[in-house]
Tab-separated table of C-alpha atoms in Angstrom:
chain	number	residue	atom	x	y	z
A	1	MET	CA	23.835	-24.364	-36.360
A	2	LYS	CA	21.749	-24.054	-33.186
A	3	SER	CA	24.853	-24.353	-31.019
A	4	LEU	CA	26.578	-21.624	-33.049
A	5	ILE	CA	23.596	-19.324	-32.561
A	6	GLY	CA	23.607	-20.132	-28.842
A	7	VAL	CA	27.314	-19.330	-28.543
A	8	LEU	CA	26.855	-16.069	-30.452
A	9	LEU	CA	23.904	-15.091	-28.260
A	10	ILE	CA	25.825	-15.788	-25.056
A	11	THR	CA	28.842	-13.867	-26.381
A	12	PHE	CA	26.604	-10.925	-27.261
A	13	LEU	CA	24.950	-10.914	-23.836
A	14	VAL	CA	28.255	-11.151	-21.976
A	15	SER	CA	29.904	-8.426	-24.058
A	16	GLY	CA	26.845	-6.205	-23.660
A	17	ARG	CA	26.923	-6.675	-19.896
A	18	ALA	CA	30.657	-5.874	-19.764
A	19	ALA	CA	30.101	-2.701	-21.784
A	20	ALA	CA	27.243	-1.659	-19.480
A	21	GLU	CA	29.415	-2.198	-16.402
A	22	VAL	CA	32.147	0.033	-17.809
A	23	GLU	CA	29.571	2.641	-18.765
A	24	ASN	CA	27.788	2.837	-15.388
A	25	GLY	CA	30.935	2.472	-13.279
A	26	TYR	CA	29.564	-0.161	-10.913
A	27	SER	CA	31.777	-3.084	-11.927
A	28	ASP	CA	34.235	-2.547	-9.046
A	29	LEU	CA	31.579	-1.799	-6.430
A	30	PRO	CA	31.772	-4.468	-3.696
A	31	VAL	CA	28.668	-6.134	-2.272
A	32	THR	CA	27.585	-4.703	1.079
A	33	GLU	CA	25.958	-7.632	2.877
A	34	ASN	CA	22.703	-7.004	4.710
A	35	GLU	CA	22.598	-3.326	3.662
A	36	LEU	CA	18.807	-3.148	3.764
A	37	GLN	CA	18.711	-4.269	7.394
A	38	ALA	CA	20.300	-0.951	8.440
A	39	ASP	CA	18.004	1.550	10.185
A	40	LYS	CA	18.309	4.062	7.341
A	41	TRP	CA	16.246	1.732	5.121
A	42	SER	CA	13.527	1.001	7.710
A	43	GLU	CA	10.914	2.994	5.758
A	44	LEU	CA	11.430	0.993	2.568
A	45	VAL	CA	8.325	-1.039	1.786
A	46	ARG	CA	9.443	-4.458	0.545
A	47	PHE	CA	7.323	-7.462	-0.291
A	48	PRO	CA	7.987	-11.011	-1.471
A	49	ALA	CA	8.346	-12.053	-5.068
A	50	ARG	CA	5.288	-13.633	-6.623
A	51	TYR	CA	5.597	-17.409	-6.474
A	52	PRO	CA	5.582	-18.588	-10.107
A	53	GLN	CA	2.359	-20.462	-10.843
A	54	SER	CA	4.058	-23.348	-12.637
A	55	ALA	CA	6.394	-23.825	-9.662
A	56	VAL	CA	3.383	-23.967	-7.334
A	57	LEU	CA	1.639	-26.506	-9.559
A	58	ASN	CA	4.795	-28.634	-9.689
A	59	GLY	CA	5.501	-28.264	-5.962
A	60	THR	CA	8.900	-26.748	-6.771
A	61	GLU	CA	10.812	-24.970	-4.020
A	62	GLY	CA	14.050	-23.066	-4.439
A	63	CYS	CA	15.788	-19.736	-4.213
A	64	ALA	CA	17.329	-16.850	-6.114
A	65	THR	CA	19.907	-14.291	-5.035
A	66	VAL	CA	19.731	-10.889	-6.692
A	67	GLU	CA	22.483	-8.255	-6.595
A	68	TYR	CA	21.658	-4.647	-7.391
A	69	VAL	CA	23.005	-1.130	-6.987
A	70	ILE	CA	21.098	1.539	-5.047
A	71	THR	CA	21.927	5.110	-6.073
A	72	PRO	CA	21.650	8.204	-3.824
A	73	GLU	CA	18.507	9.065	-5.834
A	74	ASN	CA	16.993	5.690	-4.792
A	75	GLU	CA	17.214	4.310	-8.293
A	76	ILE	CA	17.944	0.615	-8.741
A	77	GLU	CA	20.555	-0.214	-11.343
A	78	ASP	CA	22.723	-3.101	-12.487
A	79	ILE	CA	20.280	-5.803	-11.353
A	80	ARG	CA	21.699	-9.284	-11.776
A	81	VAL	CA	20.756	-12.714	-10.537
A	82	THR	CA	23.899	-14.285	-9.096
A	83	LEU	CA	22.403	-17.699	-8.345
A	84	ALA	CA	19.008	-19.325	-8.786
A	85	THR	CA	17.744	-22.875	-8.501
A	86	ASN	CA	15.070	-22.211	-11.120
A	87	ARG	CA	14.806	-19.752	-14.019
A	88	GLU	CA	11.302	-18.674	-12.988
A	89	PHE	CA	12.505	-17.855	-9.469
A	90	ALA	CA	15.291	-15.733	-10.970
A	91	ILE	CA	12.838	-13.741	-13.081
A	92	ALA	CA	10.362	-13.215	-10.217
A	93	ALA	CA	13.092	-12.097	-7.800
A	94	ALA	CA	14.686	-9.645	-10.236
A	95	LYS	CA	11.287	-8.099	-11.053
A	96	VAL	CA	10.157	-7.540	-7.481
A	97	VAL	CA	13.275	-5.613	-6.405
A	98	GLN	CA	12.321	-2.914	-8.911
A	99	LYS	CA	8.747	-2.804	-7.579
A	100	TRP	CA	9.688	-2.085	-3.982
A	101	LYS	CA	8.708	1.439	-2.906
A	102	TRP	CA	12.083	3.117	-3.547
A	103	ALA	CA	10.462	6.362	-4.748
A	104	ASP	CA	8.711	6.822	-1.388
A	105	LEU	CA	12.056	7.163	0.419
A	106	PRO	CA	13.851	10.471	0.922
A	107	THR	CA	16.751	10.888	-1.485
A	108	ASN	CA	20.376	10.924	-0.343
A	109	ILE	CA	19.981	8.300	2.375
A	110	ILE	CA	23.342	7.274	0.979
A	111	SER	CA	25.944	9.583	-0.537
A	112	GLU	CA	27.476	7.021	-2.906
A	113	PRO	CA	25.989	4.083	-4.819
A	114	VAL	CA	25.828	0.835	-2.844
A	115	ARG	CA	25.737	-2.709	-4.236
A	116	THR	CA	23.811	-5.144	-2.087
A	117	GLN	CA	22.013	-8.435	-2.491
A	118	THR	CA	18.788	-10.056	-1.393
A	119	LYS	CA	18.060	-13.766	-1.228
A	120	PHE	CA	14.545	-14.889	-2.127
A	121	ASP	CA	13.389	-18.244	-0.753
A	122	PHE	CA	10.410	-19.821	-2.517
A	123	CYS	CA	8.958	-22.426	-0.185
A	124	PHE	CA	5.835	-24.189	1.089
A	125	ASN	CA	4.873	-24.414	4.748
A	126	LYS	CA	5.183	-27.953	6.115
A	127	GLY	CA	2.079	-28.846	8.106
A	128	ASN	CA	1.673	-26.214	10.806
A	129	GLN	CA	5.327	-25.175	10.590
A	130	SER	CA	6.340	-22.103	8.597
A	131	CYS	CA	8.886	-22.839	5.899
A	132	THR	CA	11.075	-20.108	7.390
A	133	PHE	CA	11.929	-22.590	10.154
A	134	VAL	CA	12.395	-25.712	8.013
A	135	ALA	CA	15.828	-26.657	6.685
A	136	ALA	CA	15.795	-26.278	2.915
A	137	ASP	CA	17.172	-28.748	0.380
A	138	TYR	CA	18.577	-25.840	-1.648
A	139	SER	CA	20.919	-22.966	-0.924
A	140	CYS	CA	21.584	-19.499	-2.302
A	141	PRO	CA	23.915	-16.915	-0.736
A	142	GLY	CA	22.645	-13.915	1.192
A	143	GLU	CA	21.840	-12.718	4.693
A	144	ASP	CA	18.967	-10.434	3.675
A	145	VAL	CA	16.205	-12.985	3.062
A	146	ILE	CA	12.673	-12.496	1.749
A	147	TYR	CA	10.345	-15.523	1.835
A	148	SER	CA	7.771	-16.199	-0.868
A	149	ARG	CA	5.362	-18.819	0.411
A	150	GLY	CA	3.418	-20.888	-2.073
A	151	MET	CA	-0.022	-22.293	-1.395
A	152	ARG	CA	-0.693	-25.898	-2.321
A	153	ARG	CA	-4.227	-26.909	-3.196
């Protein structure tokens, strides 16, 4: 019975997502790699995702890649996690993209919607070396990388 409910739930979620993609017209929009590194986005205030407390307590490191569509009105739509090493990292990464200061930007920086992606690395510094320079044991796609550094006690 539980497996039937699980299958029905997954089917519902997938069909709902497909219907939303048809409705908003973004399903065929290709990913523009590293879009937010372009000069036109230099005024966008971005900040790391909050490192999930349970991941800090467990010493868990990992990553999440989030795809999203930016509209000419600087609205963020069709947010989806394409890969994550941990469910909590996926949730934190998807939430923070919406909290970036999109409303502070002038509208019409772009004339058409753009799909891009951001990779979030959740890591701990190793000794005196920043985790941004340490080879990770995990991998998520993406050239636009935001690091969330956890603090061990």
